[in-house]
Amino acid sequence: MSDREDAPPGTQLSRRTFLGWSALGGALATLGTMETALAGETPQETGPATPALSDLEEATIPRLQEGMRSGRYTARALVEAYLARISMLDQEGPALNQIIELNPEALAIADRLDAERKARKLRGPLHGIPILLKDNIDTADRMATTAGSLALAGSIATHDAFIAARLRAAGAILLGKTNMSEWANFRSNRSSSGWSGRGGQGRNPYALSHNTSGSSSGSAAAVAANLCAAAIGTETDGSIVSPASCCGIVGIKPTLGLLSRSGIIPIAHSQDTAGPMARTVTDAAILLGVLAGVDPRDEATREGPGANKARAQTDYTRFLDPNSLRGARLGIARAPTVHVDPESVRLLDAAVALMKDRGAIVIDPVEIATSGKFDDAEQEVLLHEFKADLNRYLSALGPGVAVHSLAEVIAWNEQHRAEELQFFGQELMIMAEDRGPLTSKTYLDALAHCRELSRAQGIDAALQQHRLDAIVAVTNGPAWPIDLVNGDHYTGGSSTLAAVAGYPSITVPAGHIFGLPVGISFFGTAFSEPQLLKLAYAYEQVSRARRPPTFRPAPEIPDRAYRRAPAPAPGKTAR
């Protein structure tokens, strides 16, 4: 049977696709029944056309903890339920393709944590909570860490990344690794975000035809699709906040040095950081308190003014106040969001009106004079640091790994073009390999230029001039169609200022455009996470813009968009 010829472009469904969706409905109904049984309830009769609501749907960390405290859940039951969702939504059904590897020890770990709970020995706020990690974060277990590259297939870390160790110490179950833009999207200028040689192309759960942005694509999509309680991503410039915005979740890009980078495959030490990705600000705040800490292996956590040891908090949830918008001074930055579509701007306008209604003092617009004036310098810094930092990481890997330097990665990719280079190249890697050492004047001048323009003359200048508590901007526009031929169709966003400055940024869902999520970002000066969390939480509580995905094949485009407009009446001009 052929595809329906009368369907609007981009929404045609083959018989095979239709049958696949019917099977997914039945699978989700089975999953909902299984989870109800796990909760000790009597399952309700449902047909395959009306999937039962999953007990994990939009489940928060406090809710899951309460369920385990009351005996309604066990950690093992949670792991089994999330594994079932991953099987039915990621590996089959809509085939999101966002989980690159599952932890074969997850159930055994859950059993140990259940035994500890029974003995009243709780490790911390994440005891028994399943968490996914981006595939560039080392875990000293049976899972590989590859940054999505086949060149690192089978690379097993000998030590946990500092943040992975913090998660385990707090009782988290490391459920698996998420797919990502290969090498954190620092391989080509025309890549497709969310594609890796090891994992293939990931899909957006709000429209399977669309991208998730990147490079923390799998972490964002997995959280949005309720494949885990929460996840960890990493960012150099936009790689947490952009996919979080495109997948309708909360993402925190912390101050540089609040979280350790040791044991994370790097791009650039002057901008790299890990961060929480969750469905609520509360869950993200819980994760941030677990992850923050001083690491002897990362000097950024223990050096400089406002050092981590003086600024890190163990409980960021204490700053969450629903009334925090009242009297807050917020500056609306419109210039950093280059080429963002008018619909996203309308969402920002609606968010601003809502915050005003809740008592915020808004200065709109706030101009950041240096915005867009250090893009070339940022690229120069990243190219220099990528070569130095990646060589340092790769050189420490064991003899069983195929590559131990950037030059060897480039050569390996050329030798495996059919697997790694079939869609786009590695020109950024080649450019980085041509750069000199970190003592070169070119690098040092570019780094100083970036820091001056993004910090003293950028964010700090705007905050001081207008006596602001935070700056607010559209995070980026909605997700774009997956295009492996031409690469991403990214239209710009607001991540660069905070990323280059090493300052914190939090994105929160603000609404939807044709069913595709869009977020707004709150950013401020170094170590202002408590203030930003207050504001983001207060906005979240009144906006309630987060909604779970429905795994549509394409965006929610009205049928009328595909109809020919009627001719104008005689004597009138169509404009």
XYZ file of C-alpha atoms in Angstrom:
575
model
C 0.000 0.000 0.000
C 1.388 3.421 -0.911
C 1.646 6.436 1.399
C -1.456 8.587 1.693
C -1.299 11.098 -1.131
C -3.861 13.460 0.401
C -1.897 14.061 3.624
C -0.150 17.427 4.101
C 3.568 17.470 3.219
C 5.704 16.190 6.046
C 2.854 14.239 7.653
C 2.409 11.303 5.277
C 2.292 7.936 7.058
C 3.037 4.626 5.414
C 1.080 1.516 6.373
C 4.210 0.236 8.115
C 4.506 3.449 10.134
C 0.814 3.343 11.035
C 1.071 -0.233 12.246
C 4.184 0.679 14.218
C 2.298 3.441 16.006
C -0.565 1.066 16.756
C 1.917 -1.357 18.289
C 3.391 1.493 20.330
C -0.048 2.299 21.727
C -0.410 -1.274 22.901
C 3.107 -1.289 24.350
C 2.486 1.891 26.313
C -0.770 0.502 27.612
C 1.100 -2.590 28.808
C 3.748 -0.383 30.392
C 1.140 1.689 32.205
C -0.480 -1.490 33.549
C 2.907 -2.830 34.682
C 3.751 0.372 36.511
C 0.348 0.443 38.193
C 1.004 -3.083 39.397
C 4.397 -2.008 40.706
C 2.625 0.660 42.717
C 0.323 -1.951 44.282
C -2.805 -0.684 42.557
C -5.459 -2.549 40.577
C -4.804 -2.035 36.861
C -7.561 -0.372 34.864
C -8.775 -1.928 31.637
C -7.594 0.134 28.688
C -7.557 -0.401 24.969
C -4.508 0.034 22.746
C -5.952 3.231 21.267
C -5.977 4.878 24.727
C -2.622 4.232 26.414
C -2.773 4.128 30.188
C -1.060 6.999 31.932
C 2.387 5.917 33.069
C 3.104 6.186 36.761
C 6.517 7.568 35.775
C 5.045 10.279 33.568
C 6.457 13.589 34.827
C 7.559 11.943 38.090
C 9.755 14.251 40.168
C 12.631 13.250 42.423
C 10.696 14.178 45.615
C 7.702 12.166 44.413
C 9.833 9.105 43.674
C 11.578 9.425 47.032
C 8.246 9.623 48.818
C 7.112 6.523 46.945
C 10.185 4.606 48.116
C 9.865 5.916 51.674
C 6.262 4.749 51.856
C 7.078 1.368 50.361
C 4.964 2.050 47.283
C 8.058 1.709 45.066
C 11.445 0.067 45.268
C 14.546 1.252 43.458
C 14.503 -2.010 41.514
C 10.918 -1.413 40.390
C 11.839 2.079 39.220
C 14.796 0.782 37.216
C 12.662 -1.944 35.644
C 9.958 0.570 34.714
C 12.425 3.042 33.185
C 14.113 0.220 31.265
C 10.702 -0.754 29.910
C 10.036 2.831 28.796
C 13.446 2.964 27.120
C 12.732 -0.277 25.286
C 9.308 0.854 24.111
C 10.064 4.494 23.273
C 13.771 4.710 22.522
C 14.626 1.367 20.969
C 11.204 0.625 19.449
C 7.997 2.606 18.857
C 8.993 6.168 17.926
C 12.645 5.025 18.146
C 14.029 8.192 19.704
C 17.536 6.694 19.552
C 18.763 8.713 22.535
C 20.197 6.002 24.818
C 23.606 4.887 23.606
C 24.258 2.274 26.306
C 22.528 0.836 29.373
C 24.279 -0.070 32.603
C 24.249 -3.885 32.918
C 24.696 -3.499 36.682
C 21.747 -1.140 37.208
C 19.403 -3.740 38.716
C 22.094 -5.111 41.033
C 22.883 -1.574 42.195
C 19.174 -0.966 42.796
C 18.958 -4.133 44.915
C 21.854 -2.951 47.091
C 20.259 0.448 47.533
C 16.938 -1.157 48.462
C 18.739 -3.242 51.095
C 20.416 -0.098 52.443
C 17.066 1.693 52.627
C 15.569 -1.250 54.461
C 18.460 -1.013 56.933
C 17.782 2.759 57.222
C 21.140 3.684 55.685
C 20.378 6.343 53.101
C 23.287 7.730 51.089
C 21.757 11.059 50.123
C 18.972 12.883 48.276
C 19.227 10.653 45.184
C 19.077 7.290 46.975
C 17.543 4.862 44.465
C 16.931 7.487 41.752
C 17.800 6.428 38.148
C 19.954 9.032 36.369
C 21.334 9.068 32.817
C 24.722 10.577 31.891
C 25.996 12.004 28.632
C 28.438 9.689 26.863
C 31.435 11.957 27.482
C 31.387 11.439 31.272
C 33.677 8.711 32.635
C 32.163 5.908 34.684
C 34.433 3.243 36.155
C 32.072 0.363 35.470
C 31.153 -1.801 32.477
C 29.955 1.151 30.371
C 32.220 2.781 27.787
C 32.860 6.537 27.494
C 33.233 7.532 23.848
C 31.824 11.029 23.152
C 29.788 9.165 20.533
C 32.860 8.296 18.470
C 33.587 4.807 17.166
C 37.268 5.664 17.598
C 36.766 5.291 21.371
C 34.528 2.208 21.217
C 35.306 -0.023 24.188
C 37.093 2.714 26.148
C 36.371 1.866 29.788
C 37.400 4.456 32.379
C 39.554 3.394 35.309
C 38.113 6.146 37.524
C 34.717 7.773 37.816
C 34.455 11.372 36.741
C 34.207 13.462 39.907
C 30.546 14.198 39.237
C 29.790 10.506 38.601
C 31.347 9.688 41.964
C 29.233 12.429 43.580
C 26.101 10.916 42.075
C 26.939 7.453 43.386
C 27.731 8.861 46.826
C 24.281 10.502 46.889
C 22.634 7.173 46.063
C 21.900 7.672 42.368
C 21.652 4.677 40.037
C 23.641 5.394 36.879
C 21.136 3.907 34.471
C 23.095 4.402 31.264
C 24.743 6.804 28.838
C 22.944 9.096 26.410
C 23.609 9.704 22.737
C 25.133 13.073 21.865
C 26.512 15.195 19.074
C 29.799 13.410 18.408
C 32.820 15.006 20.138
C 30.324 17.463 21.685
C 29.683 19.002 18.248
C 33.294 20.096 17.798
C 34.061 18.213 14.604
C 32.376 20.119 11.771
C 30.573 23.409 11.175
C 27.863 21.629 9.188
C 27.060 18.709 11.465
C 23.615 17.443 12.397
C 23.213 17.889 16.137
C 22.394 14.674 17.958
C 24.230 12.478 15.447
C 27.177 10.325 16.451
C 29.002 7.534 14.687
C 28.332 5.238 17.607
C 24.701 6.165 18.253
C 23.304 7.456 14.953
C 20.785 10.314 14.736
C 18.549 11.066 17.704
C 14.995 12.347 17.293
C 13.046 15.026 19.086
C 10.186 13.495 21.135
C 7.930 16.454 20.292
C 8.320 15.935 16.523
C 10.262 12.912 15.336
C 11.151 14.692 12.108
C 13.011 17.362 14.070
C 16.362 17.787 15.773
C 16.980 17.957 19.518
C 19.812 20.471 19.206
C 23.043 19.509 20.987
C 25.424 18.484 22.056
C 23.618 17.127 25.171
C 20.884 15.951 22.836
C 20.281 12.512 24.334
C 20.200 13.784 27.907
C 17.610 16.439 27.014
C 15.379 14.134 24.973
C 15.566 11.315 27.535
C 14.431 13.643 30.321
C 11.656 15.087 28.140
C 10.409 11.592 27.259
C 10.500 10.435 30.889
C 13.156 7.784 30.223
C 14.857 8.676 33.526
C 14.259 10.806 36.588
C 16.879 13.327 35.414
C 20.117 13.469 33.435
C 23.510 15.147 33.260
C 24.729 17.111 30.256
C 27.798 19.179 29.463
C 28.197 22.574 27.822
C 30.891 24.633 26.191
C 28.517 27.063 24.476
C 24.813 26.171 24.431
C 25.120 22.395 24.734
C 22.946 22.197 27.869
C 20.583 25.129 27.486
C 19.855 24.770 23.762
C 18.745 21.104 23.771
C 16.926 21.713 27.066
C 14.968 24.520 25.382
C 14.254 22.426 22.273
C 13.055 19.514 24.434
C 10.924 21.486 26.893
C 12.937 20.886 30.068
C 15.027 22.779 32.633
C 18.781 22.985 32.088
C 21.429 24.588 34.291
C 24.779 25.695 32.879
C 26.655 26.443 36.136
C 29.439 28.888 36.855
C 32.773 27.608 35.557
C 34.367 25.731 38.450
C 31.236 25.097 40.494
C 31.285 21.540 39.129
C 34.435 19.545 38.431
C 35.391 18.686 34.840
C 37.799 15.868 35.722
C 36.931 12.669 33.906
C 34.911 14.420 31.197
C 36.026 14.337 27.552
C 36.799 18.025 26.939
C 36.493 20.754 24.372
C 37.903 23.753 26.219
C 38.794 24.232 29.874
C 37.933 27.955 29.839
C 34.263 27.205 29.059
C 33.493 23.511 29.731
C 31.148 22.508 32.524
C 28.676 19.749 33.300
C 25.181 20.548 34.529
C 21.756 19.161 35.521
C 18.929 18.531 33.060
C 15.494 17.868 34.585
C 11.781 18.415 34.126
C 11.463 20.846 37.048
C 13.605 23.537 38.625
C 13.348 21.675 41.944
C 14.846 18.498 40.486
C 17.603 20.491 38.781
C 18.390 22.245 42.077
C 18.604 18.902 43.898
C 21.069 17.635 41.301
C 23.139 20.819 41.415
C 23.638 20.469 45.173
C 24.830 16.890 44.702
C 27.229 17.694 41.859
C 28.911 20.835 43.231
C 32.115 20.390 45.177
C 35.877 20.864 45.379
C 37.917 18.400 43.326
C 41.719 18.159 43.737
C 41.895 17.077 40.073
C 40.261 20.287 38.794
C 41.960 23.508 39.792
C 38.963 25.569 38.659
C 37.001 24.256 41.654
C 39.576 25.466 44.177
C 41.343 28.529 42.775
C 40.666 32.168 42.037
C 38.327 34.806 43.418
C 35.041 33.412 44.640
C 36.495 29.922 44.779
C 34.158 26.950 44.764
C 34.906 26.057 48.370
C 33.380 29.389 49.439
C 30.493 29.430 46.946
C 29.261 25.840 46.455
C 26.030 24.931 48.202
C 24.936 21.469 49.292
C 21.215 22.295 49.122
C 20.059 24.680 46.422
C 16.403 23.854 47.036
C 16.379 26.200 50.030
C 16.501 29.130 47.592
C 13.293 28.143 45.790
C 10.676 30.745 46.654
C 7.530 31.119 44.484
C 7.359 34.823 45.382
C 10.868 35.677 44.225
C 9.733 37.686 41.188
C 8.223 40.358 43.419
C 10.613 43.321 43.406
C 13.220 41.520 41.279
C 14.950 43.738 38.720
C 15.153 41.922 35.390
C 16.789 43.121 32.191
C 15.438 41.782 28.893
C 18.246 41.130 26.436
C 16.935 40.971 22.894
C 20.105 41.524 20.851
C 21.964 38.296 21.815
C 19.238 36.104 20.284
C 20.360 36.547 16.686
C 17.710 35.723 14.048
C 15.322 34.137 16.558
C 11.897 33.827 14.931
C 9.019 36.237 15.705
C 6.974 33.512 17.422
C 9.778 32.968 19.955
C 9.919 36.696 20.561
C 6.165 36.638 21.240
C 6.718 33.901 23.807
C 9.365 36.089 25.452
C 6.933 39.030 25.477
C 4.309 36.848 27.168
C 6.856 35.702 29.748
C 7.851 39.305 30.452
C 4.198 40.298 30.925
C 3.712 37.386 33.312
C 6.770 38.341 35.373
C 5.605 41.968 35.514
C 2.230 40.767 36.731
C 4.023 38.929 39.538
C 5.787 42.073 40.670
C 9.048 42.054 38.721
C 10.621 45.376 37.761
C 11.505 44.978 34.086
C 13.981 47.007 32.063
C 13.245 46.242 28.427
C 15.361 46.164 26.437
C 18.775 45.994 28.063
C 21.580 46.421 25.578
C 24.775 44.429 26.022
C 27.122 46.431 23.845
C 29.700 43.674 23.376
C 27.248 40.992 22.261
C 28.413 39.350 19.024
C 31.791 41.112 19.070
C 33.943 38.206 20.239
C 32.662 35.259 18.205
C 35.882 34.930 16.202
C 37.996 35.198 19.356
C 35.873 32.497 21.023
C 36.477 30.176 18.086
C 40.227 30.771 18.344
C 40.201 29.954 22.061
C 38.203 26.777 21.508
C 40.450 25.546 18.709
C 43.608 26.018 20.804
C 42.156 24.499 23.968
C 40.501 21.576 22.172
C 43.844 20.383 20.857
C 45.614 20.748 24.211
C 42.792 19.433 26.410
C 41.772 16.509 24.217
C 45.392 15.409 23.817
C 45.730 15.407 27.592
C 42.611 13.273 28.030
C 43.400 10.807 25.235
C 47.040 10.358 26.219
C 45.928 8.967 29.590
C 43.792 6.193 28.049
C 44.967 2.600 28.152
C 46.730 0.725 25.332
C 43.524 -1.019 24.246
C 42.065 2.229 22.871
C 42.603 2.999 19.177
C 43.510 6.701 19.522
C 45.665 8.671 21.966
C 45.830 12.114 20.347
C 43.767 14.481 18.207
C 46.008 13.696 15.220
C 45.237 9.996 15.650
C 41.500 10.706 15.845
C 41.674 12.614 12.554
C 43.598 9.778 10.914
C 41.239 7.132 12.336
C 38.212 8.991 10.971
C 39.792 9.128 7.515
C 40.444 5.391 7.641
C 36.797 4.775 8.644
C 35.067 7.284 6.388
C 32.091 5.012 5.712
C 31.199 4.913 9.407
C 32.287 8.357 10.597
C 32.427 10.826 7.707
C 29.509 9.805 5.500
C 27.387 12.842 6.414
C 29.838 15.603 7.367
C 33.558 16.118 7.815
C 36.036 17.042 10.546
C 37.261 20.463 9.492
C 37.143 21.843 13.050
C 39.405 19.023 14.242
C 41.828 19.711 11.396
C 41.836 23.428 12.219
C 42.474 22.649 15.900
C 45.367 20.328 15.056
C 47.002 23.201 13.148
C 46.922 25.501 16.185
C 49.934 26.198 18.377
C 50.432 25.780 22.124
C 48.528 27.575 24.884
C 51.529 29.854 25.354
C 51.040 31.427 21.918
C 50.221 35.120 21.717
C 47.295 34.439 19.408
C 45.625 32.271 22.019
C 46.403 34.469 25.020
C 45.155 37.606 23.267
C 41.934 35.887 22.177
C 41.296 34.555 25.692
C 41.833 37.976 27.287
C 39.575 39.585 24.676
C 36.790 37.070 25.332
C 36.917 37.470 29.077
C 36.962 41.256 29.006
C 34.094 41.617 26.548
C 31.879 38.923 28.050
C 32.487 39.768 31.715
C 33.486 43.340 32.673
C 32.165 44.975 29.481
C 29.369 42.475 28.959
C 27.186 40.803 31.578
C 28.674 42.581 34.613
C 28.381 45.996 32.943
C 24.692 45.463 32.154
C 23.937 44.153 35.659
C 25.665 47.101 37.308
C 24.301 49.793 34.996
C 20.681 48.819 35.591
C 21.103 47.309 39.103
C 19.752 43.993 37.818
C 19.213 40.718 39.626
C 19.389 38.817 36.331
C 19.212 39.112 32.557
C 16.442 37.299 30.657
C 16.464 36.242 26.997
C 14.953 33.695 24.624
C 17.195 30.618 24.916
C 16.825 29.845 21.199
C 14.119 29.234 18.636
C 12.220 25.964 18.205
C 13.817 22.759 16.932
C 14.555 22.490 13.214
C 14.105 19.542 10.824
C 16.775 16.838 10.868
C 18.950 17.369 7.809
C 21.880 14.993 7.381
C 22.570 16.451 3.923
C 22.998 20.126 4.801
C 23.420 20.013 8.576
C 21.759 22.091 11.290
C 19.409 24.992 10.592
C 20.156 26.741 13.895
C 18.820 30.299 13.950
C 20.730 31.641 16.931
C 20.313 31.936 20.667
C 21.490 33.637 23.830
C 23.991 31.124 25.266
C 27.287 32.675 24.170
C 27.592 35.539 26.665
C 27.291 33.346 29.769
C 29.277 30.517 28.169
C 32.290 32.640 27.285
C 32.179 34.520 30.593
C 31.958 31.246 32.530
C 28.832 32.580 34.232
C 25.656 30.623 35.103
C 22.567 30.315 32.953
C 19.260 28.511 33.568
C 16.692 27.767 30.874
C 13.040 27.093 31.738
C 10.163 26.095 29.394
C 8.214 29.138 28.184
C 5.750 27.706 25.666
C 5.365 25.943 22.331
C 5.407 26.885 18.667
C 3.472 24.386 16.523
C 3.994 21.895 19.352
C 7.759 22.506 19.569
C 9.058 23.769 22.949
C 10.904 27.041 23.457
C 12.594 28.187 26.671
C 13.744 31.426 28.226
C 17.075 31.832 30.010
C 17.998 33.635 33.232
C 21.701 34.478 33.498
C 23.868 36.548 35.783
C 27.325 37.004 37.240
C 29.661 34.352 38.654
C 28.200 32.071 41.356
C 24.760 33.682 41.182
C 23.040 30.284 40.971
C 20.948 30.886 44.138
C 19.492 34.096 42.707
C 18.856 32.585 39.277
C 17.202 29.507 40.776
C 14.854 31.729 42.797
C 13.746 33.561 39.675
C 13.537 30.508 37.439
C 11.482 28.655 40.045
C 9.089 31.549 40.597
C 8.581 31.885 36.836
C 8.067 28.134 36.452
C 5.409 28.093 39.172
C 3.273 30.710 37.441
C 3.927 29.791 33.807
C 3.510 25.991 34.051
C 4.672 25.799 30.429
C 6.180 22.296 30.605
C 4.120 19.583 28.969
C 5.142 16.023 28.096
C 5.762 15.037 24.473
C 3.299 13.063 22.363
C 5.870 11.649 19.904
C 4.193 13.135 16.849
C 5.814 12.321 13.499
C 6.002 16.058 12.664
C 5.164 19.463 14.209
C 1.554 20.442 14.891
C 1.034 22.353 11.658
C -2.643 23.287 11.090
C -4.213 21.724 8.004
C -5.118 25.181 6.712
C -1.417 25.920 6.242
C -1.382 23.533 3.282
C -4.494 24.918 1.574
C -4.383 27.380 -1.262
C -5.672 30.791 -0.197
C -8.792 32.044 -1.996
C -8.333 34.711 -4.633
C -8.965 38.287 -3.449
C -12.339 39.819 -4.214
C -12.483 42.063 -7.293
C -11.306 45.561 -6.665
C -9.161 44.581 -3.652
C -5.433 44.107 -3.478
C -3.836 41.160 -1.712
C -1.007 42.298 0.498
